[in-house]
Short mmCIF file of C-alpha atoms and ligand atoms in Angstrom, two decimals:
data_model
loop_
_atom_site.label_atom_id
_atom_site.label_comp_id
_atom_site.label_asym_id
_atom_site.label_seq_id
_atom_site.Cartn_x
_atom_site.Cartn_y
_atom_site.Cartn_z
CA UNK A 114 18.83 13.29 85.26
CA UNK A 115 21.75 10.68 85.04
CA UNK A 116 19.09 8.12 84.66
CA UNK A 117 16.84 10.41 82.03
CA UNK A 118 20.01 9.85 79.98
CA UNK A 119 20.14 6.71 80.07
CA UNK A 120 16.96 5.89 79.56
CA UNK A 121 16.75 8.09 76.26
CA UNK A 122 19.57 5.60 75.09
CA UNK A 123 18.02 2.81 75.69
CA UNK A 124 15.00 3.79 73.72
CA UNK A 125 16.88 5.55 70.76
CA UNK A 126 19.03 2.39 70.41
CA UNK A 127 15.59 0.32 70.46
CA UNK A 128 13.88 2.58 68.14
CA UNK A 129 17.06 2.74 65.87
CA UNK A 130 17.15 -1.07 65.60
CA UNK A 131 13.15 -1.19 64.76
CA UNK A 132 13.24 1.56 62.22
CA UNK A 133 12.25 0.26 59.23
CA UNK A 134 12.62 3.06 56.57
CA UNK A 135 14.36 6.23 56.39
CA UNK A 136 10.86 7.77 57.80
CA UNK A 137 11.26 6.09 60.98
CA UNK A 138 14.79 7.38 61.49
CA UNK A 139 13.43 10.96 60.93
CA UNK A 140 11.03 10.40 63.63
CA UNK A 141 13.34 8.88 65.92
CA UNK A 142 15.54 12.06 65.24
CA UNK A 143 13.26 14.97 66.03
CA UNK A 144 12.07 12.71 69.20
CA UNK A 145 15.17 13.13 70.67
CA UNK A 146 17.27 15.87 68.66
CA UNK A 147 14.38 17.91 67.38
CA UNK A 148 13.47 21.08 68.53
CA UNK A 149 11.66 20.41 71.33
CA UNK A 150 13.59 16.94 71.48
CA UNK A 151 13.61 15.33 74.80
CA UNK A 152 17.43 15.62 74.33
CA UNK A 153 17.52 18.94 73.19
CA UNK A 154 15.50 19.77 76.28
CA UNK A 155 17.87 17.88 78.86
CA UNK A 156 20.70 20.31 77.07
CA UNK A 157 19.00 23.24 77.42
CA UNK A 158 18.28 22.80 80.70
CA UNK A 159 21.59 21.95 81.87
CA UNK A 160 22.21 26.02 82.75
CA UNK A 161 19.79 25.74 85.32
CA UNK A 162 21.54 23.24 87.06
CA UNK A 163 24.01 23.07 89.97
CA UNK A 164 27.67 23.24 88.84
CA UNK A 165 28.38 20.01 90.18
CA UNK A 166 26.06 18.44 88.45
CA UNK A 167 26.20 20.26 85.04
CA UNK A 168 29.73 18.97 84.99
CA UNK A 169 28.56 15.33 84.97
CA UNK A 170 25.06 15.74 82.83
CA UNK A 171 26.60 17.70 80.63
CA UNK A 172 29.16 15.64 78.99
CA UNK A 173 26.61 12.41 79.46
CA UNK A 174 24.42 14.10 77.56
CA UNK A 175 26.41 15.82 74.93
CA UNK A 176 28.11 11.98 73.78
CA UNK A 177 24.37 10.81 74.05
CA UNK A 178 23.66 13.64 71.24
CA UNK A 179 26.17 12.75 69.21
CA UNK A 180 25.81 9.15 69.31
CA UNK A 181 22.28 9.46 68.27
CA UNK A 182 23.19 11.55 65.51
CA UNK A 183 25.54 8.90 64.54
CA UNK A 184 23.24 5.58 64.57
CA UNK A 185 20.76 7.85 63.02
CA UNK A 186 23.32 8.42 59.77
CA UNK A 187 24.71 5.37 59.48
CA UNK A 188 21.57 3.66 59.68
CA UNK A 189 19.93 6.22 56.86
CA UNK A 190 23.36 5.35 54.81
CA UNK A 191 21.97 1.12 55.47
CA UNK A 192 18.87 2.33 53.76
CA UNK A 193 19.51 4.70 50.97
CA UNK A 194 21.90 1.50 50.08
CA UNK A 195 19.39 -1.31 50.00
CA UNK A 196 17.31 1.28 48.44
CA UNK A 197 19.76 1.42 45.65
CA UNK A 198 19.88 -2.36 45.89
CA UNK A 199 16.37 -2.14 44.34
CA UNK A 200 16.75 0.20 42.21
CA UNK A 201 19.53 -1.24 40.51
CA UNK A 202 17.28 -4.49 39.96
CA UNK A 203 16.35 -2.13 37.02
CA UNK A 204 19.36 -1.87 34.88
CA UNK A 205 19.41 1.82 34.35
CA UNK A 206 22.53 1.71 31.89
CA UNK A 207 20.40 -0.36 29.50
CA UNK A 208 19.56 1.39 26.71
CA UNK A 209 15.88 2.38 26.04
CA UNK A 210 13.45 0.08 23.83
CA UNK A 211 13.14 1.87 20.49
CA UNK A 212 10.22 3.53 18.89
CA UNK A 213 9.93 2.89 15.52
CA UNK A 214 8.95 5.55 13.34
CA UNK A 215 7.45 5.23 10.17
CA UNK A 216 9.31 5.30 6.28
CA UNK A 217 9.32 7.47 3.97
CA UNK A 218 8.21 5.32 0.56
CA UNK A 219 10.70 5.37 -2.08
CA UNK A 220 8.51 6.46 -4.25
CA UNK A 221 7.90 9.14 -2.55
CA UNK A 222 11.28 10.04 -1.81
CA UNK A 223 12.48 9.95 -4.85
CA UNK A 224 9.76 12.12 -6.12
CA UNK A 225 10.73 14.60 -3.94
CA UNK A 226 14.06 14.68 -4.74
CA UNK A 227 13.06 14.96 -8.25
CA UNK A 228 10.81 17.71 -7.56
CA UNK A 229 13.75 19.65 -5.81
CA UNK A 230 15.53 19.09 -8.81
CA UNK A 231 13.76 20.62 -10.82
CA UNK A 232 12.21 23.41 -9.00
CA UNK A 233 16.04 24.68 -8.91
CA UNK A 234 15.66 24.53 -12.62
CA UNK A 235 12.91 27.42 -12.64
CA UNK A 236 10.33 24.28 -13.09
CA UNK A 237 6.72 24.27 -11.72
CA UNK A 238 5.04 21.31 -10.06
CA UNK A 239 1.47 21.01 -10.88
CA UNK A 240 -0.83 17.84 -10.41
CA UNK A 241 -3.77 16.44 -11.67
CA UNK A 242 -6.71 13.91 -11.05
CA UNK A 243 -6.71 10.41 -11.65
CA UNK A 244 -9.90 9.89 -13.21
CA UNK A 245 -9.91 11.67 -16.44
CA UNK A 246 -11.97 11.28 -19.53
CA UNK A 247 -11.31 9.46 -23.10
CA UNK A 248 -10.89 12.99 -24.30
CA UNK A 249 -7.71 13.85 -22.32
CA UNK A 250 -5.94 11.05 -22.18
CA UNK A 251 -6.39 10.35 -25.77
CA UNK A 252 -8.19 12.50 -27.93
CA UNK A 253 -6.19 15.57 -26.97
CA UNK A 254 -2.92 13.82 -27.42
CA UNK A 255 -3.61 13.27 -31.08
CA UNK A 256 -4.95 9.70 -30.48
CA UNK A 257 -8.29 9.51 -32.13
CA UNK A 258 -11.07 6.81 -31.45
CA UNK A 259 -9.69 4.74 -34.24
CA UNK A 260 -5.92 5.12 -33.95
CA UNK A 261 -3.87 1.22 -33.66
CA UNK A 262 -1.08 3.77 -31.05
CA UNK A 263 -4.42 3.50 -27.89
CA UNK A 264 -3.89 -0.36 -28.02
CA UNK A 265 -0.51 1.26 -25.97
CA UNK A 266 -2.15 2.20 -22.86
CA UNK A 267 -4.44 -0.67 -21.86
CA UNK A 268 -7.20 1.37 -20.08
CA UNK A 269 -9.14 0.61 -16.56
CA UNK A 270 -12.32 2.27 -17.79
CA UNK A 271 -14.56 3.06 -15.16
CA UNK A 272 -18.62 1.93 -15.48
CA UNK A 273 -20.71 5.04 -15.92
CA UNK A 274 -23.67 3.62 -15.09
CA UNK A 275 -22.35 2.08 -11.63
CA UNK A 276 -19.30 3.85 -10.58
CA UNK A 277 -17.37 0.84 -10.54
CA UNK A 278 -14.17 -0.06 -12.23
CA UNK A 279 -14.19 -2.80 -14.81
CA UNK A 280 -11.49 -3.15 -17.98
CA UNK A 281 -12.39 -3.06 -21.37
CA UNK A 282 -9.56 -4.71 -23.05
CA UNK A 283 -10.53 -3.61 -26.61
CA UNK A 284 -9.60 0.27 -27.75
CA UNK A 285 -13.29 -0.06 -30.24
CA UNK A 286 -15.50 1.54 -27.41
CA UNK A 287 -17.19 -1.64 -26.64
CA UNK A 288 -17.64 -2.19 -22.89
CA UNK A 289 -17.88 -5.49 -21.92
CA UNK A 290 -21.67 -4.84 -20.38
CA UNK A 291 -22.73 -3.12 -23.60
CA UNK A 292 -23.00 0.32 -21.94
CA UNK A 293 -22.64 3.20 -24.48
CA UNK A 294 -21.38 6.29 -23.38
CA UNK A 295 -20.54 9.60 -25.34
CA UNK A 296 -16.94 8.74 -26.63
CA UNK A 297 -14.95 11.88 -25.34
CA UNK A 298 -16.81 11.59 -21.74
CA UNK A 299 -15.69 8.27 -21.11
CA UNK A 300 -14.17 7.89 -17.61
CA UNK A 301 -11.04 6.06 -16.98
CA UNK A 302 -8.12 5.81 -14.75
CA UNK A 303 -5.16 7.97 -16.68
CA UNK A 304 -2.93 5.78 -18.49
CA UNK A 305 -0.15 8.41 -18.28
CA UNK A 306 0.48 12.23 -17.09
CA UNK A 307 0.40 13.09 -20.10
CA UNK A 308 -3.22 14.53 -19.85
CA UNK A 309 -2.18 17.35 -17.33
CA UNK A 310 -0.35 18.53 -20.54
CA UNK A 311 -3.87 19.34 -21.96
CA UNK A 312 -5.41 20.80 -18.90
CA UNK A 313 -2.07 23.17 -18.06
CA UNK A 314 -2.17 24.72 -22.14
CA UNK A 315 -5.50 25.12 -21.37
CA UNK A 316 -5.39 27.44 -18.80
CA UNK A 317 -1.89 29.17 -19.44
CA UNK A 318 -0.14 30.82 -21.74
CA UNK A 319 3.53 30.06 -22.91
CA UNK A 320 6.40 30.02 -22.01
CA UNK A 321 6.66 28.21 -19.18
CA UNK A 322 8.26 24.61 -18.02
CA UNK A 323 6.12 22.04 -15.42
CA UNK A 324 6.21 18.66 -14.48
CA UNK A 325 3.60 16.95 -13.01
CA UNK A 326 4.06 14.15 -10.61
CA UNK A 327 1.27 11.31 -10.09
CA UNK A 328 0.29 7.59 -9.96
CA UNK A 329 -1.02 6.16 -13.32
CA UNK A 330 -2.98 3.07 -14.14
CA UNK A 331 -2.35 0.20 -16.73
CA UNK A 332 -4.44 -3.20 -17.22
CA UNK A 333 -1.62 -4.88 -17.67
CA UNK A 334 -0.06 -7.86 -17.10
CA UNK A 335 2.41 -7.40 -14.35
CA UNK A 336 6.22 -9.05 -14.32
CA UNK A 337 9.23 -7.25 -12.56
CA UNK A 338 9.08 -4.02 -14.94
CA UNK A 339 5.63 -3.58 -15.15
CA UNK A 340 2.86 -2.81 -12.45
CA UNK A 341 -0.90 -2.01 -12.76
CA UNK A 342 -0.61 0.86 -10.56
CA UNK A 343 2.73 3.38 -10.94
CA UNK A 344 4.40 6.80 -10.80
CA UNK A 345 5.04 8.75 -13.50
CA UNK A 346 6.53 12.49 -14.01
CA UNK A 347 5.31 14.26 -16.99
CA UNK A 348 7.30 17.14 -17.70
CA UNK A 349 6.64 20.38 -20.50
CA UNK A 350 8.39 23.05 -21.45
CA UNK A 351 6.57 25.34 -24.14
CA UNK A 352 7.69 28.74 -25.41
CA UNK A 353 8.60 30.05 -29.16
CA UNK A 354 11.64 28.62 -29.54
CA UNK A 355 12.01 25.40 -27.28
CA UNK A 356 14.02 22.91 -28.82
CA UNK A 357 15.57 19.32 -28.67
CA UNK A 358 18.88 20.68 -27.91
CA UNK A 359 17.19 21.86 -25.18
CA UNK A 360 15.22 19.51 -23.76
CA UNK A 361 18.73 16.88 -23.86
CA UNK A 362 20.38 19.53 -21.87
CA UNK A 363 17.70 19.29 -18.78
CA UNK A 364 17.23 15.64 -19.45
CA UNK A 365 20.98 15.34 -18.86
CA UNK A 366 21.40 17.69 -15.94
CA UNK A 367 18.12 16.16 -14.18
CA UNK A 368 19.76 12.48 -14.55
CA UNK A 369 22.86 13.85 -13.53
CA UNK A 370 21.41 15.61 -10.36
CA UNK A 371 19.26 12.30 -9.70
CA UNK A 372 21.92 9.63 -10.03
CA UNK A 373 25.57 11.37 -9.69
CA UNK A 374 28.56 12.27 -11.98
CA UNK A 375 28.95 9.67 -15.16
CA UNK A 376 25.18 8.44 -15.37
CA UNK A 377 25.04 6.47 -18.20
CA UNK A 378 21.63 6.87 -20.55
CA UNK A 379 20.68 7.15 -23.86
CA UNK A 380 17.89 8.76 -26.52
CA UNK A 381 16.28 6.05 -28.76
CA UNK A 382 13.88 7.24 -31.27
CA UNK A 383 10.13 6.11 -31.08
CA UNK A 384 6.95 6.75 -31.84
CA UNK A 385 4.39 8.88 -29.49
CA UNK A 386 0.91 10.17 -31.07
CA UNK A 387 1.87 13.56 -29.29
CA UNK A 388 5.24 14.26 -30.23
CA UNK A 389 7.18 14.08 -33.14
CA UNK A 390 10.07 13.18 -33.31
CA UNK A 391 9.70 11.03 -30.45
CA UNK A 392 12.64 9.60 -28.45
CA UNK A 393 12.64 7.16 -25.49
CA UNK A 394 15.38 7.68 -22.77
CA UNK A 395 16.99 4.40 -20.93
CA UNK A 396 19.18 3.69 -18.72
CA UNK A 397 20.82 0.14 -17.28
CA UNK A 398 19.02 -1.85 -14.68
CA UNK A 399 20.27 -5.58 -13.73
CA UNK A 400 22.23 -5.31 -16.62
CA UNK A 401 19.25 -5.12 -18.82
CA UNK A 402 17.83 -1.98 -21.04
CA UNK A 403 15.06 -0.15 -19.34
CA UNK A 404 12.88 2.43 -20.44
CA UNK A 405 12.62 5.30 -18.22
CA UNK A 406 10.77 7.75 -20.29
CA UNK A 407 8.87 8.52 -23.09
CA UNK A 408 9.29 11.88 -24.60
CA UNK A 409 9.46 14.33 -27.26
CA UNK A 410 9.30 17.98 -29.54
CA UNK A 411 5.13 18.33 -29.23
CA UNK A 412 2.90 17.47 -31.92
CA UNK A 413 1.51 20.55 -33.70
CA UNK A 414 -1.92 18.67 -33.47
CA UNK A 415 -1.48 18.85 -29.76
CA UNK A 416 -0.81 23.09 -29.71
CA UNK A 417 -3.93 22.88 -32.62
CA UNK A 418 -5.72 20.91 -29.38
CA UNK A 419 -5.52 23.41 -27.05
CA UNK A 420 -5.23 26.39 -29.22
CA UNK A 421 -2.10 27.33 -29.27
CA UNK A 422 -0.54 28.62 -33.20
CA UNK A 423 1.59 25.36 -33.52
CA UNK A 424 3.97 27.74 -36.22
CA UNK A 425 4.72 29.94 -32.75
CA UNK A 426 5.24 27.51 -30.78
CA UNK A 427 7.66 24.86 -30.14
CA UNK A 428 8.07 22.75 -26.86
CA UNK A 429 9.11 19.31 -25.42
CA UNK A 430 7.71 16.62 -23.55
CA UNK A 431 8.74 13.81 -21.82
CA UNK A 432 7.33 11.35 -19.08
CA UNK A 433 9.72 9.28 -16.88
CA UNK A 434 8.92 6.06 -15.14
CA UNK A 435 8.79 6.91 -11.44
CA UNK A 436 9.21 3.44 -10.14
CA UNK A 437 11.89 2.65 -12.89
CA UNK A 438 13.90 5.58 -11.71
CA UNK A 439 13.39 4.89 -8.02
CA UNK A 440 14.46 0.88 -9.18
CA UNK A 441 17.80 1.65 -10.54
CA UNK A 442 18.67 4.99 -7.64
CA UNK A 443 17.75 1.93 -5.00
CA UNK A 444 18.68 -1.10 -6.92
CA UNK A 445 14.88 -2.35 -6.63
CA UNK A 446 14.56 -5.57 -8.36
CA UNK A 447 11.00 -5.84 -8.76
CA UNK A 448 8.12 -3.21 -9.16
CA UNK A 449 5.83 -5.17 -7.66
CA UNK A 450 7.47 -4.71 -4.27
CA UNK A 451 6.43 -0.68 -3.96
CA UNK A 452 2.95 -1.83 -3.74
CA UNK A 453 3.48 -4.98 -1.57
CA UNK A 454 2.85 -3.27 1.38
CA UNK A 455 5.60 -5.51 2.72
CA UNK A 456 7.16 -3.67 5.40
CA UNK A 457 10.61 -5.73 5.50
CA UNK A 458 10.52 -3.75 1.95
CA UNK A 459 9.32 -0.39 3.44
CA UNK A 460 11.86 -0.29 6.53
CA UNK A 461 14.95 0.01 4.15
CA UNK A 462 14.17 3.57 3.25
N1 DAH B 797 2.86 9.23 -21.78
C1 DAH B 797 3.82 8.28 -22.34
C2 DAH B 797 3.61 6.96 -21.68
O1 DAH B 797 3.08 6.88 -20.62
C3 DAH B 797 5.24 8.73 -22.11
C4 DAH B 797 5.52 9.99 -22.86
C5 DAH B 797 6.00 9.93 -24.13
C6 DAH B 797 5.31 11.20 -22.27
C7 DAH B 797 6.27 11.08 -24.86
C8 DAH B 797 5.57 12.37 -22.96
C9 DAH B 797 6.04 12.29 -24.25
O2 DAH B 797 5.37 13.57 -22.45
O3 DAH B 797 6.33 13.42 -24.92
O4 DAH B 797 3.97 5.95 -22.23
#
């Protein structure tokens, strides 16, 4: 028995030394200290023996046990350390790589601000399409074939025939292919908003107040104040008794709202087919004068237009600059970058 003993040490001290992962320690432990453990069996046995020799055995094998159970620990504490040693290779205090999420445009954040703004004013949004005909964009808004004021809005007309997009620089109707196309059908990228103005009389009844938000098309030459592709917000308030008074009190409290406390703007008078009178509102940016929006009491010949009794009704008009707004809010200083697709530009919003 003495000699079971010690050969059990000999062997768990071997296999302890071998063991090369925690694994190998648990198998060395239920050899000997499992259940049916060859040590676990010497020490149940040890009732069965003489008296005598239970006093010797017993002891032997009882420091054997706990010896085991000792190597066995501090050799799982050896590996649970390296294995920490390799973990650690990893810095796990690091912190993570970041994911980069996309932008929000700032024209499209500021248009939703502006929205917000005045949808707590008992406003409506409404939009339109982009492609709209001679007799919208013009005709409706009191600016016949003829009139000098279309020279204004230098017009992307789009090729009937084709589909494609090609500019007619002249306001006379003359394409530069020849084509002839029924005047008021013409197609053409909108110049302005201002056509939704048309389309919303036509299919409601006053009073109500809307803007409409959207991207608007000039063949233009571009510089830092003017692109070929833009945002405006065309807004409308009609009812019997709308007036200027009026429309300076939401044009105040909208700039307010936009830009803070102490904005600083001004009405100019000028001249709009579609209005009358006609004012233009500006504001400072890089310590010039810019226009932010055209606007105005509307034309009787626009009610006339869409049917409305222009003695019953009264209403105003304006259309701001979305990029010129979203230039001085984010001191932008040039137009062109919100179509850049530059995304040094993009990442700052
Ligand atoms: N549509 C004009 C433009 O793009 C701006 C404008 C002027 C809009 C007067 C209006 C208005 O609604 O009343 O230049």
């Amino acid at each position: 028995m003495k000699e079971k003993i010690e050969e059990i040490k000999k062997l768990a001290l071997e296999m302890a030394e071998k063991a090369k992962d925690s694994k190998e320690l648990e198998n060395l432990e239920t050899k000997f200290l499992g259940r049916k453990g060859e040590l676990t069996q010497i020490l149940r046995s040890l009732k069965d023996l003489a008296i005598e020799e239970r006093r010797i055995i017993g002891p032997l094998a009882q420091k054997l046990k706990k010896e085991v159970e000792e190597l066995v620990a501090e050799k799982m504490k050896e590996f649970q350390a390296s294995s920490f040693k390799l973990q650690s290779k990893i810095d796990i205090t690091k912190p993570g790589k970041k994911i980069h999420g996309g932008h929000i445009h700032p024209l499209n954040k500021i248009e939703k601000e502006i929205r917000d703004i005045f949808l707590s004013m008992n406003f409506s949004v409404v939009e339109g399409p982009e492609v709209e005909t001679d007799y919208y964009n013009f005709d409706a808004l009191n600016i016949p074939k003829d009139h000098p004021a279309r020279d204004a809005w230098d017009t992307f007309w789009l090729k009937q025939s084709v589909g494609g997009l090609f500019a007619r620089p002249d306001s006379q109707g003359k394409s530069g292919l020849g084509l002839k196309t029924p005047d008021k059908e013409r197609k053409l990228l909108r110049t302005h908003t201002s056509p939704m103005q048309i389309h919303y009389m036509q299919t409601h009844q006053p009073p109500f107040q809307i803007i409409v938000p959207g991207r608007t098309f000039r063949y233009e030459a571009t510089d830092a104040s003017h692109e070929t592709t833009f945002g405006q917000v065309e807004g409308l308030m009609v009812g019997e008794d709308v007036s200027l008074a009026n429309f300076k009190f939401i044009i105040e409290k909208f700039l307010t709202r936009l830009f803070g406390e102490g904005v600083e703007f001004d009405f100019r008078p000028n001249y709009y087919p579609f209005v009358e009178p006609g004012v233009d509102v500006y504001m400072k940016w890089q310590n010039k004068e810019l226009e932010v929006a055209g606007a105005g009491m509307v034309h009787p010949e626009v009610f006339r237009a869409v049917g409305y009794d222009p003695y019953k009704t009264q209403g105003f008009a304006f259309g701001f600059g979305l990029n010129r707004l979203a230039m001085i809010k984010y001191k932008i200083p040039d137009i062109r970058l919100f179509n850049s697709g530059d995304l040094r530009f993009i990442k700052q919003f």
